[in-house]
Structure formats: C-alpha cells, structure tokens
Amino acid sequence: MGTDHSSASGTGAPVAPSDRVVLLVVAGYALAFVLFGLLIDTPSEVLHGLGAILISRDTLLTDYMGVGGIGAALVSTGLLTLAACLVYALNRVPMTGTAIAALFLVLGFGLFGKNLLNVWFIIAGVALHARWRGQPFSTHIDTAFFGIALSPIVSEILFSTTLPFSVSLPLAVVTGLSIGFILPAAAAQLFRAHDGFALYNMGFTAGLVGTLVVAFYASYGFVADPVFIWTTGNNLLLGSFVGVLLLSMVLLGLVIDRQALSRFWLLMRASGQAPSDFLVSAGLGATLINMGLSGAVGLAYILAIGGDLNGPTIGALFSIVGFAAFGKHPRNIIPIIAGVFLGSLAKPWGVAEPSVQLAALFGTNLAPIAGYFGWHWGIVAGFIHSSAALSVGVVHGGLNLYNNGFAAGIVASILVPVILAIRARGVLSVRKPVSGAVKLGASEPSVREPTKKISESVVEAQTGAGLTDGDGAGSRPNVASASGADDHVAHQHAAQVAALGRGRWLSAILLRAVFFLVVWLLLSAPDLGALRSHAVSSAGALATGSGVEIGAGINTQLAADLAIALFATVMATWVSLWVLPPGSRPWRLSALMALIGRFLVQSVVGGIDVARRAFDPRLPLRPGYIVFATSLRRPHQRAILQTFASATPGAIAAGTDAEGRLVFHCLDTGAPIAQGLAQDERLLLRLYREEAPK
C-alpha cells in the first residue's frame, strides 16, 4: 500500500490495487489494439501484413503501418503485449509503475521495431542471467521487456542478405542471448550516471551496448543499411482511436477511485525523479487519470504542429502514457516539449519533421529535470535534447529503438551536474523547487547523495525488498518479538523460494522454447531471405501519401511455416518440461549416452530378429504378455521406459495392471524381455541420478 501523501487534504491513503486488476487493465488496452486492427482490415490483409512485419529488418525507422498495413501493425503489437502480460501473469510479478511502463512500451514500440519474433531471444538472455545468479526471473522481468529495445539487432542479423541462413540464424540467437545476459548488470551500473533524471535508463544502456555490438560487427564488414519507412495521412483514423483510449483511461480512473482527481493534483507536485512509482503512492485511479492526460498532451502537440500519427509517433505517445505511472505528468513534460519546439525553431529543421516530432515526445523522459529544478531548466534540457537526439543514432546504426533514451541519458548525465554546480555557486536562485515540496510518501531525496534504491529497484524490477523509505533506508516490518521476527523471516524466505521456483519454470520455458524454435528453423530451413526480398519489393512503393498497400502476392507460406513452428515449439517445450522439470537434478551425460547407444543397438538387433522370424517358414512365435515390476517412481519416467521398450522391435507397452506394474505384449515370451527392461531401468535411474529401492 502506498504512503499517505494526501492526508492534509483529507483524501486518505490510496488503496493498493491487486496485481490481477492492473494486469487486466493493461491487457484490455492491448486487446483494443487487436480488435481495432481486425475492424479496419480484413483477416486476410492482417495475416499477410503480419508475415511482412515478422521478416522486416526493423532498423530505425521502420513504421510497421508502412510494412504490413495499419490493421496488421495494430494486431501485431496487441498480440505481443498480450503475450508479455501472460509472461507477467505466469511469473506472478508484482504490478508496479515500472511494470506498467514496461508493458506500455511494448505496446508502443510494437508498432515500429518489436514483433512476435525478434524479442524473445533477448528476453531469454535475461532469463539466463537470472538463472546464473540464482534469482527468480521476476527480479529482472522489467529489464527483459525494457531491454528488447535492441531487438532490431536480431532481425538485422537474421534477415541479412549478406549471410547464409545457416550462419545468420545461430549468430542472431547467440547475439540476442548475449545482449540479454549483460543488460541487467549494465543497466544497474549506468543508472548512477544520471541519478534517475532520465527515466529511460534502459535506452541509455541499450545505446551503449548497441554501440559496442554495432562496432564489433562493423569491424567484420557487417554494416546495417539505413531504413526509413514513415506513413502519413491517417491522422483522423488513428487520432480518433488514440483519443478514445486516452479518454477511457481518465474515465476509468474516476470510476475506480472517487478521490482520484484530488490525488492526481498532488501527484503533479512530484518531481518524477526515479524511482517515483505513482501506482504505489497515488493509487490506480489517479495513475490512470495521469496516463490519459499526459498522453493527451502529446497527442495535442502532434496535431497542433501538423505532425503525423503513425507507428512511431503512436509508440512515442504510449511511452508517455506508460511512464505516466512512473515519473511523468503534464506539469513536468510540457517544459521538455516546449524546449524541443524552441530548439527546432532555432535550428535548420522544421518542427513537423519526423525525427523532431519523436524528439519532442520521447524527450519527455527528461521530465524529472523540469520537475526537480524547475520549468526553465526543463526547457533548457529539451533544447539540448533536440540536437542530441538527431546526432547520436549513427553510433548504434539505428539498431537501438530507444535512441532518444540514449540521447537523454547523455544529456542528463552532463546537464544535472552542471545545474548543481550553478545552484551551489548561487548564480541562480536557490529557491527550493515546487516539485520538491511534496514527494509522494516522503521527502525528496538529495540529488547529491544517490540513494541505494536507485541501483537495483528500478532497473531490476521493484520487488518488495527494493522499495525504500524517503531517507534511503529499507522499509522495516513492525516486529513485536523475537519469535515474530523469526516467523516473518521464515515467511519471507518461503516467499523467496516460491518466487525462485516460479522464476526457474518461466526461464526454463523461455530458454527451451528458443532452443526448440532454433532447431526447427535449422531443420526446416525456410527461405526467409526470399520472403523478405518479396516483402521489401512489395513495400517499395512506400510514399508519404496515405500509407502503403501490401501487395496481394506476399507469400502466405510464411504464416503456415510459423504456425507449424509455433505448434512444434510449444509441444516440444511441454514434453521437455514433463520429462525434465526445472530445478531437478541434471541428467548424467554418461547414462544418456549409454541409453542412446543401447537404443540404437537394440533397434538393429530387434529388427533383425523380427525379420528372421517373419521369413522363417516355421514362424517360431510365442506371443503373450509379461509383467514388469519397475522401480521407477515418477509417471514420466515410467512413460519413458514404456516408450523406449515399444520403440525397439519385439515388445510393445500394453498399460499397467491392478498393482501398478507395467504390462508388455511380446512376440516371444521366451526371449529375455524382462532382462532387457531391467537394464533399461537401471540406465534410466542413473540418468535421473536415482537409486533403485532395496
């Protein structure tokens, strides 16, 4: 439950919403994207568009509305966000403002860079990092979904025209896993550079990591070609859709909490310096109102300057909406937008140019500077950001979707120390900023003394242990006695063990699914390069008119192949989890090799024996049933033994008897079938590191 930040006005402390309610709200908006996409385009057009989106290169800027059509782009991002919500739900992640920001960033960037194919390799890499550290995946899940800012690197390598598929696939997988593995540690360290004054910390991190990755591949001659796909002419359709969604957020907030409006006005007095979790401190109602109104500010700006509503700009709007749960509000984003606007007037580019539109919207991640130091410094930050954002993209080759986050991290890291130095010298008024008068739940932390909570809680997901009081000390439960403390510690330990177990399951699902998907792609070897070339040629007529129509000739074989791949991956992952559950002891490699060798030998020997009997005129068969009392305890181990025996000629599993013993039908009951089963059983027990009961 959030701290009572509004007791002075008599509104009382906000009621903490359940995680399920918050997740359902996010999933509801994702579903709205899917339904609206299916409403404006036919299912056939959406299917063709989804295929084109999956095989696009995704380098900045790749507007999915220009690649696959408006309907397909909306359906693609909606399905991706629903999948992300499912991952959060399965892992029982506490829904905080950070989680809302991460999910809405997926919803926004799913319109221009993130898709149902290229994000999972990086997410699996973060899961691998969590497993390596012995932590639940939930600890790093926000980092995983923020970190897919670098997913275009996976697409760029995977669909490269200069590399054969047999090379590009494993290279894309290894690169994605490696990026995901290093992101949590890098993000935690780099947060200290800007002290929470740049909300898109992962954009700053991804920019640096992306720069290293691009530099590494460029040294081998692999350089990404520039991409620019930008659609126009859809402001009425898309503006109506986005406007209705933003209005619904405000109305929903008022319905959920009758005191939400009062809390919203108090919320706007916060600086927004991270970590500022509005969901915890102001409640879901006030947070939804803030999300709707903050998004409306960005929407009004785009329409006022004659800008374009398309995949990238709507993605930028929903980044504002998402981070309105974690630091942004109208009061601290307007100065940043004003600074970018003034900067564009004083420089040789127009306010309605694509990169400048995005700089104004994404630049709001510098909102804490305006909130903490005052609106005038917010304008300065926006002015500087308008130049930085248009210059730094070249170093990462457009493969970091959070280019503005990268630029803002640099701006904040340099500008904030300068502001502090100026204020310390007394050059400017040292009046305490208005935003510092009220911090939701505690006094404003000193920017000179980075709080301990900054390095971990925001970057690696704010769990209960990550939340701190205003003075930087961890929240302490009220323990009445030593026994009560022991009970609390035991309960906390049990909760951590349970979370670790859930994290192991989810990380195992992700890693195994990626593995089986890669195996399927290597075995089937679909001609993705030809499909991408066909899609690119179909999108070659892209212009800045009324969007792009996807050619009717786009090959639908991709959709069928991916459907088969998805089914095969799901089934293989499910079977692997049944056979070897996460957390179980690893198999003995020697026993596995012995079991495989025995299977191969018995298959040949059994086949020869069956063939001999079939061609012998005397037909020496003595068919019948044998009963085998196995020492294997687990059902899946028994099933493996039955499958193993049935796969070799001469015997087939026929179920179990009333006492639970295994029953086999044999061609010759006089053959040493039972002895062979006993040997198979011993190998299985060795494989699972178990001993037969005496």
XYZ file of C-alpha atoms in Angstrom, residues 8 31 57 74 130 136 144 157 193 350-351 413 420 432 434 470 542 550 572:
19
model
C -3.590 17.023 4.603
C -6.868 -6.265 -26.788
C 14.599 -5.531 -40.716
C -2.184 -2.856 -34.536
C 18.630 -14.627 -13.662
C 13.829 -15.602 -9.885
C 13.903 -8.025 -20.038
C 21.341 -10.402 -38.466
C 25.329 8.208 -14.174
C 11.124 22.021 -39.028
C 9.015 21.113 -36.016
C 24.416 12.828 -17.097
C 24.013 21.520 -9.332
C 13.514 25.001 -3.406
C 7.881 23.490 -6.188
C 12.412 8.545 1.671
C 6.146 3.416 -49.963
C 0.820 -4.577 -49.114
C 8.423 -29.867 -27.613
